[in-house]
Short mmCIF file of C-alpha atoms in Angstrom, two decimals:
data_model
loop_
_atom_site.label_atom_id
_atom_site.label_comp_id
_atom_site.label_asym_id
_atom_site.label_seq_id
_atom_site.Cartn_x
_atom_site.Cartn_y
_atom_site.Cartn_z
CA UNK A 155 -6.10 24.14 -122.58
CA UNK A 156 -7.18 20.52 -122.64
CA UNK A 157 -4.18 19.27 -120.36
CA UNK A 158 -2.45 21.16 -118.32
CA UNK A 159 -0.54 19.09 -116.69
CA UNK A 160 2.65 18.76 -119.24
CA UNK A 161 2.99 22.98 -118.74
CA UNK A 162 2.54 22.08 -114.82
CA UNK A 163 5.50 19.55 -114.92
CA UNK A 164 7.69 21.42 -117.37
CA UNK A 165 7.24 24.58 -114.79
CA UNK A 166 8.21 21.90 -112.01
CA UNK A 167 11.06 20.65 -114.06
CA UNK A 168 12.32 23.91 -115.09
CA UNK A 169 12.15 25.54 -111.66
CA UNK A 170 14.26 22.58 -110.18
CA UNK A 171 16.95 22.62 -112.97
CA UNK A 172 17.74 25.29 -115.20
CA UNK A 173 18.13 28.24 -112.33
CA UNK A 174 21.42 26.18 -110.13
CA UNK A 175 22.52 24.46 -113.85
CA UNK A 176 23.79 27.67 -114.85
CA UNK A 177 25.46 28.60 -111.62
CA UNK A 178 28.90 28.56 -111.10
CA UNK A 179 30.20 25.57 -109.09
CA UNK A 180 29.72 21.85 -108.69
CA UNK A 181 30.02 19.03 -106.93
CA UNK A 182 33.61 17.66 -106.97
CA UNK A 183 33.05 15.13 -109.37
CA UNK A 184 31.22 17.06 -112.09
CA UNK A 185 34.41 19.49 -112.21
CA UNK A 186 36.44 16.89 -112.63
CA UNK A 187 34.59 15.04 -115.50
CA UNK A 188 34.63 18.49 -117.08
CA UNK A 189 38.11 19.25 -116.84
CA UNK A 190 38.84 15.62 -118.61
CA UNK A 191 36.52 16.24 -121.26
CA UNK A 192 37.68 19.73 -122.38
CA UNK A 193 41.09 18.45 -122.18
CA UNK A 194 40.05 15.80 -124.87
CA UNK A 195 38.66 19.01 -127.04
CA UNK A 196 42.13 20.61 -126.36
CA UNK A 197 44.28 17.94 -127.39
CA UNK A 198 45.51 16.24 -124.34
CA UNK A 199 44.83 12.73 -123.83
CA UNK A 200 43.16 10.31 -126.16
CA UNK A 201 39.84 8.38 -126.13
CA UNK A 202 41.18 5.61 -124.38
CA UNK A 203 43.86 7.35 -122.49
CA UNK A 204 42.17 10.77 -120.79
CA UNK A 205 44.01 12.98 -119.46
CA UNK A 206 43.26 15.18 -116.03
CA UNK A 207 46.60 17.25 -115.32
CA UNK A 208 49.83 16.98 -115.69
CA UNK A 209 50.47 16.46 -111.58
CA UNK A 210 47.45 13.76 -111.03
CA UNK A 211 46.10 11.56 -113.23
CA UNK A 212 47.80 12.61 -116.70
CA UNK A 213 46.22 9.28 -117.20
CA UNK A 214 42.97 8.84 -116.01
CA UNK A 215 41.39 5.44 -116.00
CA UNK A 216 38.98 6.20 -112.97
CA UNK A 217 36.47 5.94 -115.25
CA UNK A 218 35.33 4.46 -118.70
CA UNK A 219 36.22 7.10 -121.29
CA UNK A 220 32.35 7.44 -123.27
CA UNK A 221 31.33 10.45 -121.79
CA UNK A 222 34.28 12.17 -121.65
CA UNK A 223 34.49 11.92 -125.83
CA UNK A 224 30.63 12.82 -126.00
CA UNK A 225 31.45 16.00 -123.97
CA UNK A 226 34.81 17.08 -125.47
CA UNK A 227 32.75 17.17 -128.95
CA UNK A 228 30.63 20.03 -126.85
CA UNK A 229 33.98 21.69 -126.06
CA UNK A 230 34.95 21.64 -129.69
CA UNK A 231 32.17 23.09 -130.83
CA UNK A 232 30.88 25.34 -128.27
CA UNK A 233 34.42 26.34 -126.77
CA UNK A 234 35.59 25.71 -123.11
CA UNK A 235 33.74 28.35 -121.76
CA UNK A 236 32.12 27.85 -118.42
CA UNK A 237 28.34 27.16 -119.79
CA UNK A 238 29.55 24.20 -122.23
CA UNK A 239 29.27 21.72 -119.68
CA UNK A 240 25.70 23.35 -118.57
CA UNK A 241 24.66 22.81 -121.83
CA UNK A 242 25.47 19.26 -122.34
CA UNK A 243 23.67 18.88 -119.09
CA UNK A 244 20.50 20.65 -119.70
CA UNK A 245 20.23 18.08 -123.47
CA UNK A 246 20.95 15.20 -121.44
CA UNK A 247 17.87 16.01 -119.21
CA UNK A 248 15.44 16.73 -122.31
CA UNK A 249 16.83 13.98 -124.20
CA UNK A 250 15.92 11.48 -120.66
CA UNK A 251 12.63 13.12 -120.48
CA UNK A 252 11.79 12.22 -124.49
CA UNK A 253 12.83 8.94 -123.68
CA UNK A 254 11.01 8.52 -120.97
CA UNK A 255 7.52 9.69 -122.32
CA UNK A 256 8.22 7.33 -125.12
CA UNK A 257 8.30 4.27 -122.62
CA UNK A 258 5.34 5.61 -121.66
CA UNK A 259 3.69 5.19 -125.49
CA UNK A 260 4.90 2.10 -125.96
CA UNK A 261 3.15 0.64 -122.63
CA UNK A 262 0.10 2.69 -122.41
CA UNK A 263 -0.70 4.40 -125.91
CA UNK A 264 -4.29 5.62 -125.03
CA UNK A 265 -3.09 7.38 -121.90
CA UNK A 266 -2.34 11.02 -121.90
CA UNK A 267 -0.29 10.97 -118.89
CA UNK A 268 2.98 10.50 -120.39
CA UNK A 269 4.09 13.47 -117.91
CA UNK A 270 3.17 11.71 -114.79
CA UNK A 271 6.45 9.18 -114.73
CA UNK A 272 7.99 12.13 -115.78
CA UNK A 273 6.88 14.46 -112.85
CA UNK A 274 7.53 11.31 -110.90
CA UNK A 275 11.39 10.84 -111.65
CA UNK A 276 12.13 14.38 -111.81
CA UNK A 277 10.86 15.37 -108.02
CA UNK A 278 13.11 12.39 -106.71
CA UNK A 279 16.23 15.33 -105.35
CA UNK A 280 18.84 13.19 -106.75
CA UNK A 281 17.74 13.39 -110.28
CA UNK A 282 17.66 16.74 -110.59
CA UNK A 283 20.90 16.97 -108.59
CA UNK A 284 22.92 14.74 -111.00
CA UNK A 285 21.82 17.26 -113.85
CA UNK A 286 23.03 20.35 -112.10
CA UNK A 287 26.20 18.46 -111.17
CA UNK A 288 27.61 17.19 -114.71
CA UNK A 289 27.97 13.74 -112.97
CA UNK A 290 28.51 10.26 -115.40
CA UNK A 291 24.69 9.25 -115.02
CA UNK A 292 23.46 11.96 -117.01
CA UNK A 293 24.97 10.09 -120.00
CA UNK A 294 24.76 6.70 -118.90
CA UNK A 295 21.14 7.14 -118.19
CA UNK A 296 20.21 8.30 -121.73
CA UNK A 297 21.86 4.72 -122.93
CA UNK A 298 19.56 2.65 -120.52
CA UNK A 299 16.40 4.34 -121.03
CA UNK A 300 17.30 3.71 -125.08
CA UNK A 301 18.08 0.40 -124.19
CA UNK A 302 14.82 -0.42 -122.13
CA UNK A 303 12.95 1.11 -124.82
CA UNK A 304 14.25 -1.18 -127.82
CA UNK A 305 13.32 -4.55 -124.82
CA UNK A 306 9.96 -3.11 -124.83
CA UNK A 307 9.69 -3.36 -128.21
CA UNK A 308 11.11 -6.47 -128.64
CA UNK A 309 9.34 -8.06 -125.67
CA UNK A 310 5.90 -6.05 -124.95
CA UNK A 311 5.20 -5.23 -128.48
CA UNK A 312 6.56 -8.23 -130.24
CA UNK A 313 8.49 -6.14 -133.24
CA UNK A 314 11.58 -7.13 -134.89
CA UNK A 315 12.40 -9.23 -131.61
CA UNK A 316 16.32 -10.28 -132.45
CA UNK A 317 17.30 -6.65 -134.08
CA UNK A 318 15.68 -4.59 -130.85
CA UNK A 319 17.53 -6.89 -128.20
CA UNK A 320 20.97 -6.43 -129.70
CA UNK A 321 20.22 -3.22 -129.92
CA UNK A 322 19.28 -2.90 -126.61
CA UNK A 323 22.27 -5.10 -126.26
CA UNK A 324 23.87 -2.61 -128.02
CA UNK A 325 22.84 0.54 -125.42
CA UNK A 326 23.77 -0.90 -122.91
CA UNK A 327 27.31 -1.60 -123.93
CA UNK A 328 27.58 2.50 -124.31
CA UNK A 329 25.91 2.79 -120.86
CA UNK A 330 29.45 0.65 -119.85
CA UNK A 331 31.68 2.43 -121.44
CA UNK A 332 29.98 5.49 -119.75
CA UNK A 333 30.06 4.30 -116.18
CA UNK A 334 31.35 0.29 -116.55
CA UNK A 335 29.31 -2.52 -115.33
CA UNK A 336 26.96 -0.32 -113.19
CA UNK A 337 25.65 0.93 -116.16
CA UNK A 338 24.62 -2.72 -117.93
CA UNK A 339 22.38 -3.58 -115.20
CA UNK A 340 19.69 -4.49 -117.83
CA UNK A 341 21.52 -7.34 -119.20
CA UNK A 342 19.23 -9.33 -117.46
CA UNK A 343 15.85 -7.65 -118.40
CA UNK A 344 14.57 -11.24 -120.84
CA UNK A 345 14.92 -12.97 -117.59
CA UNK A 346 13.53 -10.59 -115.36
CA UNK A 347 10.16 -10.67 -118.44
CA UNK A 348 10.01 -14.02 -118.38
CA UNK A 349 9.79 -13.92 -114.64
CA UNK A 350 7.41 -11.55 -114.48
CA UNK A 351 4.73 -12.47 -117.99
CA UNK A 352 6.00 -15.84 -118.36
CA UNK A 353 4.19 -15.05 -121.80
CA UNK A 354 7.34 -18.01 -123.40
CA UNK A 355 9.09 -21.27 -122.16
CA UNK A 356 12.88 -21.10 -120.58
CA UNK A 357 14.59 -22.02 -124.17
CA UNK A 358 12.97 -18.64 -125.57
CA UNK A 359 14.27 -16.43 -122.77
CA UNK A 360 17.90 -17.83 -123.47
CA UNK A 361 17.43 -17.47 -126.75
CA UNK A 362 16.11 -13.40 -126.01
CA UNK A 363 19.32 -13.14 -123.40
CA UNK A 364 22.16 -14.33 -125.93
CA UNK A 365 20.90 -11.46 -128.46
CA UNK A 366 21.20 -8.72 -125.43
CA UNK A 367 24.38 -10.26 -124.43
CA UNK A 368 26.01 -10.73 -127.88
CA UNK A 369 27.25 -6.82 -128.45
CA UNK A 370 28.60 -6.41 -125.22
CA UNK A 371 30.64 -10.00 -125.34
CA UNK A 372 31.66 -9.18 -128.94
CA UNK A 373 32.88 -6.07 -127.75
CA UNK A 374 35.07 -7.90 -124.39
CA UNK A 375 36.35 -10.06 -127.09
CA UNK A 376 37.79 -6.93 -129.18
CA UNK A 377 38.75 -5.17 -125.85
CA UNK A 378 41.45 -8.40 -124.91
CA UNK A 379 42.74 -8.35 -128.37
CA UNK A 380 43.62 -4.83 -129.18
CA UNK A 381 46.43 -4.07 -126.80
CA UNK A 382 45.83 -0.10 -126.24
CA UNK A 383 41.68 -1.11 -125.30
CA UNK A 384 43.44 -4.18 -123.64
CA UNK A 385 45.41 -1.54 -121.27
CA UNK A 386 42.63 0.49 -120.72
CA UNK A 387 40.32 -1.09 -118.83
CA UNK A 388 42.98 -3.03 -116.93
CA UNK A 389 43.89 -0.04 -115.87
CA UNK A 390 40.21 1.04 -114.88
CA UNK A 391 39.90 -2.74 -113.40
CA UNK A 392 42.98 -1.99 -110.52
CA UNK A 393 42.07 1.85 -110.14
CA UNK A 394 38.36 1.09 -109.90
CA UNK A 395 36.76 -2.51 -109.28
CA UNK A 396 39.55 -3.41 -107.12
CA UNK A 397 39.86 -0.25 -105.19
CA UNK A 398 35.96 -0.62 -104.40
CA UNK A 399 36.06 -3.95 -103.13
CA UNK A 400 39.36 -3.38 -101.21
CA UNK A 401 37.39 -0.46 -99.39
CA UNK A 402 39.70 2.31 -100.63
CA UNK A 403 37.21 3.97 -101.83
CA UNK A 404 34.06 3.49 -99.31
CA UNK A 405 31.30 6.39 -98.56
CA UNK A 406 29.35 4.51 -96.31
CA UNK A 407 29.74 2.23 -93.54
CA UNK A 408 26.72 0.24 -94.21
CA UNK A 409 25.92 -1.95 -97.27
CA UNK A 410 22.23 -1.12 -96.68
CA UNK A 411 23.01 2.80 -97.05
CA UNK A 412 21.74 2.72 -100.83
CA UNK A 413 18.48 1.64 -99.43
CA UNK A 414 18.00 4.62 -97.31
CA UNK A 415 18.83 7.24 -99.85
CA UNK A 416 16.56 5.23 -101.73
CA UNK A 417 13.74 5.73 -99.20
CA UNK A 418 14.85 9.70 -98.89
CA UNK A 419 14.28 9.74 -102.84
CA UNK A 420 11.50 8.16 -103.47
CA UNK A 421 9.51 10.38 -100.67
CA UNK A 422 7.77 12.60 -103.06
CA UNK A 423 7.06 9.74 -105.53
CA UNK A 424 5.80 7.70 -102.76
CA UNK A 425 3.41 11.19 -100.94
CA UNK A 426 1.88 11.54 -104.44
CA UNK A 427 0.90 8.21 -105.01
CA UNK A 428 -0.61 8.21 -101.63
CA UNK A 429 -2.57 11.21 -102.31
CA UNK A 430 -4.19 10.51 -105.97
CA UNK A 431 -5.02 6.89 -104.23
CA UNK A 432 -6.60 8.50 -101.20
CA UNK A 433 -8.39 11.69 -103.33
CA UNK A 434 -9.51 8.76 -106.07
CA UNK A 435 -11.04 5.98 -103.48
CA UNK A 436 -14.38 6.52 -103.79
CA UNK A 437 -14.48 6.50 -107.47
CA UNK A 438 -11.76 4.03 -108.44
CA UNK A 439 -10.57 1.19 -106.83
CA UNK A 440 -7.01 1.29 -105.20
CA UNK A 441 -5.90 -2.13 -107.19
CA UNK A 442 -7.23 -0.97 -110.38
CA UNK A 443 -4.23 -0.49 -111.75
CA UNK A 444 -2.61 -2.91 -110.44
CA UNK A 445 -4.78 -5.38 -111.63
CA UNK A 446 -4.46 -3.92 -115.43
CA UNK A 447 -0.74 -3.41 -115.40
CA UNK A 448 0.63 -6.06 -112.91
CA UNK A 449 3.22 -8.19 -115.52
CA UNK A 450 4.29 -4.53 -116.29
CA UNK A 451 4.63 -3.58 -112.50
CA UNK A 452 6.42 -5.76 -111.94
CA UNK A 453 9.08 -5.69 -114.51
CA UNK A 454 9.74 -2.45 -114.38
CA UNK A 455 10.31 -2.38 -110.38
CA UNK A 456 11.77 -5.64 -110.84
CA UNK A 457 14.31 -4.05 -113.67
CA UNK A 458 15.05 -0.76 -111.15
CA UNK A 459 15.71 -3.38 -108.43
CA UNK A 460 18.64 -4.95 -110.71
CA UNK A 461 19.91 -1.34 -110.57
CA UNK A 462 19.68 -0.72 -107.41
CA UNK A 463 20.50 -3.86 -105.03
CA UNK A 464 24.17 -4.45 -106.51
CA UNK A 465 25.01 -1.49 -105.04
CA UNK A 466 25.02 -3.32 -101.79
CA UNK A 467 27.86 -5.31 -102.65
CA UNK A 468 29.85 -2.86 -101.67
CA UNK A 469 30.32 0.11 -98.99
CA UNK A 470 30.79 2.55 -102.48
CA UNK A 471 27.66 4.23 -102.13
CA UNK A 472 25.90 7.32 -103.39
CA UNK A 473 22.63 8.53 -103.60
CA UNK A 474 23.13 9.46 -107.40
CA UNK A 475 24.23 6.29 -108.33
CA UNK A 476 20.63 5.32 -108.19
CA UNK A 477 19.09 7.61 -110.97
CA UNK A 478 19.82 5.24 -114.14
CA UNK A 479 17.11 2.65 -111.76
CA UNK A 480 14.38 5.28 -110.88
CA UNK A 481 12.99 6.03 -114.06
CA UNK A 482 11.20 2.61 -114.06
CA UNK A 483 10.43 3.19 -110.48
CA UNK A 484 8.91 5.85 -111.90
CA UNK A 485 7.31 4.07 -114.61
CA UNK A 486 5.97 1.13 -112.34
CA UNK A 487 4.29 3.75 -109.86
CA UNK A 488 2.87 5.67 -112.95
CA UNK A 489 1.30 2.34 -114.04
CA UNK A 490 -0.11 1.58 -110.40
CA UNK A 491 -2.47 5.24 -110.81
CA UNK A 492 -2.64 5.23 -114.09
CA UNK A 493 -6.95 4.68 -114.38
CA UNK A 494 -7.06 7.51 -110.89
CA UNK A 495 -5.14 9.75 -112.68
CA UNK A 496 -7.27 8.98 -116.13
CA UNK A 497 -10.59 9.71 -114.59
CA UNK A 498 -9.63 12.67 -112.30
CA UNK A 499 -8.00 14.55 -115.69
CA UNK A 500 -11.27 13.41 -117.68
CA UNK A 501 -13.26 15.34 -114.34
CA UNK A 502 -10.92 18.30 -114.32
CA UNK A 503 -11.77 19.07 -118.26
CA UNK A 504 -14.91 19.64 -116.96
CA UNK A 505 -13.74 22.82 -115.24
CA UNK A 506 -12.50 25.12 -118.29
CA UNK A 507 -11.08 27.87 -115.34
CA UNK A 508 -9.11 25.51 -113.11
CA UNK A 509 -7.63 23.97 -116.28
CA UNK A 510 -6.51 26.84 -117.50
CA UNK A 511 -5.50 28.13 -114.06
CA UNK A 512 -2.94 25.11 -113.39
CA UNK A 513 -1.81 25.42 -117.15
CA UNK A 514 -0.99 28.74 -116.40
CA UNK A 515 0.73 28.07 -112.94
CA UNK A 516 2.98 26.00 -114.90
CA UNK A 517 4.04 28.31 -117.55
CA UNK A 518 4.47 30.73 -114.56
CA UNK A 519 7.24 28.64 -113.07
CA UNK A 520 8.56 27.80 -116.66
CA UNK A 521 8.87 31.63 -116.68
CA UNK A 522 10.22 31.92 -113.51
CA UNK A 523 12.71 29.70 -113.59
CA UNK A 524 14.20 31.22 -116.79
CA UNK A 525 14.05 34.94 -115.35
CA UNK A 526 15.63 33.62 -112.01
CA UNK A 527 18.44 32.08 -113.65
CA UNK A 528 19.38 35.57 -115.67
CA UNK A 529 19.81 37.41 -112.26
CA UNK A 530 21.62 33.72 -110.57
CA UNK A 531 23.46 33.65 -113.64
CA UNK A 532 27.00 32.91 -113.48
CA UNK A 533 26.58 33.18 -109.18
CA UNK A 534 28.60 30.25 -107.11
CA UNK A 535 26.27 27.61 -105.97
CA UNK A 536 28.91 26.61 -103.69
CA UNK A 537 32.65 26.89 -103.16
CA UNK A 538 31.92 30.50 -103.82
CA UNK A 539 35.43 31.61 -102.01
CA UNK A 540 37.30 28.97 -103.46
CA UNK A 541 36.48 30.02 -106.89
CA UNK A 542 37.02 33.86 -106.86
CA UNK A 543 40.63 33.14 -105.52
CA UNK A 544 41.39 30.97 -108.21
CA UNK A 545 40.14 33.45 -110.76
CA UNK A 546 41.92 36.28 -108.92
CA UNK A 547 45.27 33.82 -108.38
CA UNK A 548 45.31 32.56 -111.68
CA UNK A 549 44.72 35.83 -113.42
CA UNK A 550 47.70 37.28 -111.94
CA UNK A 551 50.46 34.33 -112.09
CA UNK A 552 48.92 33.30 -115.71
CA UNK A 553 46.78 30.17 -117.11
CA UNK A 554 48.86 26.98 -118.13
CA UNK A 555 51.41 26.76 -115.52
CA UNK A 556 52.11 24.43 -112.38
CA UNK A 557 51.63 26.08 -108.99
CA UNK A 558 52.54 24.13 -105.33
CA UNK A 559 50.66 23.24 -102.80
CA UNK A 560 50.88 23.51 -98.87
CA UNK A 561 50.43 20.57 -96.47
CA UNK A 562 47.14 21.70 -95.20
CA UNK A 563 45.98 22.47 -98.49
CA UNK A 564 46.90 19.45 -101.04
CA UNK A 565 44.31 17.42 -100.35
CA UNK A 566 41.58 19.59 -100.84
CA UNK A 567 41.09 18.05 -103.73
CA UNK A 568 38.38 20.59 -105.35
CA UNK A 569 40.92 23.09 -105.91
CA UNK A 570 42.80 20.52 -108.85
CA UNK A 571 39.56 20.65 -110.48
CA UNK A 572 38.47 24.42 -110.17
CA UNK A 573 42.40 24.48 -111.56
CA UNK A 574 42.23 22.71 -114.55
CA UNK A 575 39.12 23.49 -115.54
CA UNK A 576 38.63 27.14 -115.35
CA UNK A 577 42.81 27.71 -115.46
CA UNK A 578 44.16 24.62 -117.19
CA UNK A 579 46.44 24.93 -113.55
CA UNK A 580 48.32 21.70 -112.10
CA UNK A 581 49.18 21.49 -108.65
CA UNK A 582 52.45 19.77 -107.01
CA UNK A 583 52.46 18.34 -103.37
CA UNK A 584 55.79 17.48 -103.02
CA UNK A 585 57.75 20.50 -101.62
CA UNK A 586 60.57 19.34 -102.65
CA UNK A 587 59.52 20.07 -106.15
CA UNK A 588 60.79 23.73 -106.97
CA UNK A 589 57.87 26.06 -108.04
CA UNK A 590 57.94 29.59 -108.97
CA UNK A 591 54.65 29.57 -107.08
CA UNK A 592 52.83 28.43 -103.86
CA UNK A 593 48.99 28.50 -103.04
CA UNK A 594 48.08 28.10 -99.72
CA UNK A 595 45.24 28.83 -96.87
CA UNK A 596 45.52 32.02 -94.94
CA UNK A 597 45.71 30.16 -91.58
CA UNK A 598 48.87 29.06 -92.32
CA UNK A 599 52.17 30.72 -91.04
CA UNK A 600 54.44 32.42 -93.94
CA UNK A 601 56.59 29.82 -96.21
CA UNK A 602 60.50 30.15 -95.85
CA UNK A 603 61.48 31.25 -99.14
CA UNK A 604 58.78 33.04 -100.87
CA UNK A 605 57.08 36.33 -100.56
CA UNK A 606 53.42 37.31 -100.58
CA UNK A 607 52.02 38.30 -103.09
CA UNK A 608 48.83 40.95 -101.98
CA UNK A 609 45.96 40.10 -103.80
CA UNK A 610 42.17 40.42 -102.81
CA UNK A 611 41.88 37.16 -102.18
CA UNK A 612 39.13 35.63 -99.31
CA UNK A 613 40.75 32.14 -98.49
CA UNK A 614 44.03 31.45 -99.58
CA UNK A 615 47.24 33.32 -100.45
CA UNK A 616 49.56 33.32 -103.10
CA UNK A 617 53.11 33.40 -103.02
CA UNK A 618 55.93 33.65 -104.81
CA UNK A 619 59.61 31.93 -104.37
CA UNK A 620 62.37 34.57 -103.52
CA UNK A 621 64.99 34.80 -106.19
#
């Protein structure tokens, strides 16, 4: 085994995805994307009117409507089972990790390190965590990485210059209609080149820009003439862009809070780096790279920083938000070690037994992770009571009907997405509203005019309006 560091970072990969992926239960959001997206393979809603449930958001323009389309083809094909959203997941990850070793060829073809930025981006928690969590970046990632790829080739390697930047142009308009502007953050990569290389004069970074820009203001143009696009993203403009800068929908009370998860992320990237620098010093110089790679440094941390320091604008902030930046994070660091981690893989060859040894750690973990996740398998990851009632609930009253809510419990707004995505259940809060049914926590006293109904249930109980 001449490198064994792919295996190594495919066992660390695995180990960190594939056993929680295929667990039962997600973060809030992921559920939520889900339930939109198999609706879309079920025939509610259309591709520019989703549909969530028909009690909240029977039309849902919280969101651009890409990835919801892209996953509803899953759910026609594969079914709405419980893995189909797993699935998507796990090709979204390969798929970023292809793309991301072919960055890696395009900028250093004689290296055989096209794991380490890999390894890199992949140990950063929130990565892995957006995977495991079916959340919007998954998909909007893929489109950026394609995107920086087709600038590199335009811009590093000089081929077909105007076709690669509108298609680049062209990626990152499906990165917007994944996630909206967040996700077109490279519109500005010519620029940020030019800064960087200065390798042409102002006019010829213009001229790069208007080819990146052209698809995306082509496709504004098309949105404000055809009425039902039109009424789309005006709807997604008042439920999103102006709720965010109105503060309705704040998660932090700091505008610097981006920059801390971004510290908290970037810990293992940044302890590795420190480590190859510190085991290399005596052999290579620390700036070595630096000094071979430093136009090429600097873009790529320059293009993450575009990603990253919007964010700031506004008190909307999330750790995960962050991923579609870090792979050239990732990328720039990679760069920075690139000749350490040359000649210490060049020195390791020379010891057949400890090459062989790591190779075989990591198909160890590959093979761990995979035999963990048969016996984790279909397990909650979280919510665990929440999601046996529902099953046990929703079993007994049947799938496809409306069910209300309590005070205490309508807001818990996790159990409208367990609902309509495992039960195709909507929930009512107004009690006003008559329903054959009522869901509510066991802490509560008894409803006037319904009966219990016993089930085994571990947080909430079901009951049913007296005739």
């Amino acid at each position: 085994m001449k490198n064994p560091f792919p295996w190594l970072t495919i066992g660390i990969c695995s180990l960190l995805l594939i056993p929680a992926l295929f667990m039962d239960g997600m973060f809030l959001d992921g559920v939520f994307y889900a339930a939109i997206s198999k609706n879309y393979a079920t025939g509610f809603g259309t591709f520019w009117n989703p549909y969530y449930s028909a009690t909240v958001f029977p039309s849902m323009h919280e969101q651009p409507p890409l990835m919801f389309f892209l996953q509803g083809l899953f759910f026609k094909v594969l079914g709405v089972g419980l893995y189909t959203e797993r699935i998507y997941c796990l090709l979204t990850a390969i798929i970023s990790v292809l793309l991301i070793c072919r960055c890696w060829k395009i900028i250093a073809p004689a290296s055989k390190t096209q794991w380490l930025p890999v390894l890199f981006w992949f140990t950063m928690p929130v990565t892995f965590y957006i995977f495991i969590n079916n959340l919007e970046e998954c998909t909007m990632g893929i489109f950026v990485l394609a995107a920086m790829i087709h600038l590199l080739r335009a811009l590093h390697l000089k081929q077909r210059e105007t076709m690669h930047l509108m298609l680049a142009g062209g990626m990152l308009l499906l990165a917007g209609l994944t996630k909206g502007i967040q996700g077109m953050f490279l519109l500005g990569a010519p620029f940020c080149w030019w800064i960087c290389t200065r390798d042409t004069g102002f006019k010829v970074m213009i001229r790069r820009s208007f080819f990146v820009v052209l698809l995306p203001a082509l496709f504004v143009l098309y949105a404000w003439l055809t009425p039902v696009v039109h009424e789309s993203f005006s709807a997604y403009f008042n439920a999103r862009i102006i709720g965010t800068f109105s503060h309705r929908n704040d998660t932090s009370d700091s505008h610097f809070h981006i920059l801390y998860e971004l510290l908290l992320d970037s810990l293992p990237l940044l302890v590795m780096t420190a480590i190859v620098l510190f085991a290399s010093r005596k052999n290579i110089a620390l700036l070595t790279g630096w000094n071979q790679h430093k136009k090429l440094i600097l873009f790529f941390a320059l293009s993450s920083a575009t990603g990253i320091f919007p964010l700031m604008i506004t008190m909307e902030q999330r750790g995960f938000y962050l991923v579609p930046a870090l792979p050239f994070l990732a990328l720039a660091f990679s760069l920075l070690i690139a000749p350490q981690i040359d000649f210490m893989m060049e020195k390791l060859n020379r010891r057949k037994k400890l090459t062989a040894l790591i190779g075989s750690f990591g198909i160890f973990l590959t093979a761990g992770a995979l035999i963990s996740s048969l016996f984790l398998y279909g397990k909650p990851k979280r919510d665990s009571d929440r999601i046996h009632d529902m099953y046990v609930i929703f079993s007994y009253t049947g799938y496809q009907t409306t069910a209300l809510l309590s005070e205490k419990t309508k807001y818990e707004w996790s159990l409208y997405a367990y609902a309509m995505r495992n039960h195709d259940v909507s929930f009512l809060q107004n009690k006003w509203i008559p329903s054959l049914w009522l869901l509510q926590d066991k802490s509560e006293p008894i409803p006037a005019g319904y009966q219990w109904v016993p089930l085994s249930t571990q947080q909430y109980y079901l009951f049913k309006r007296r005739p």
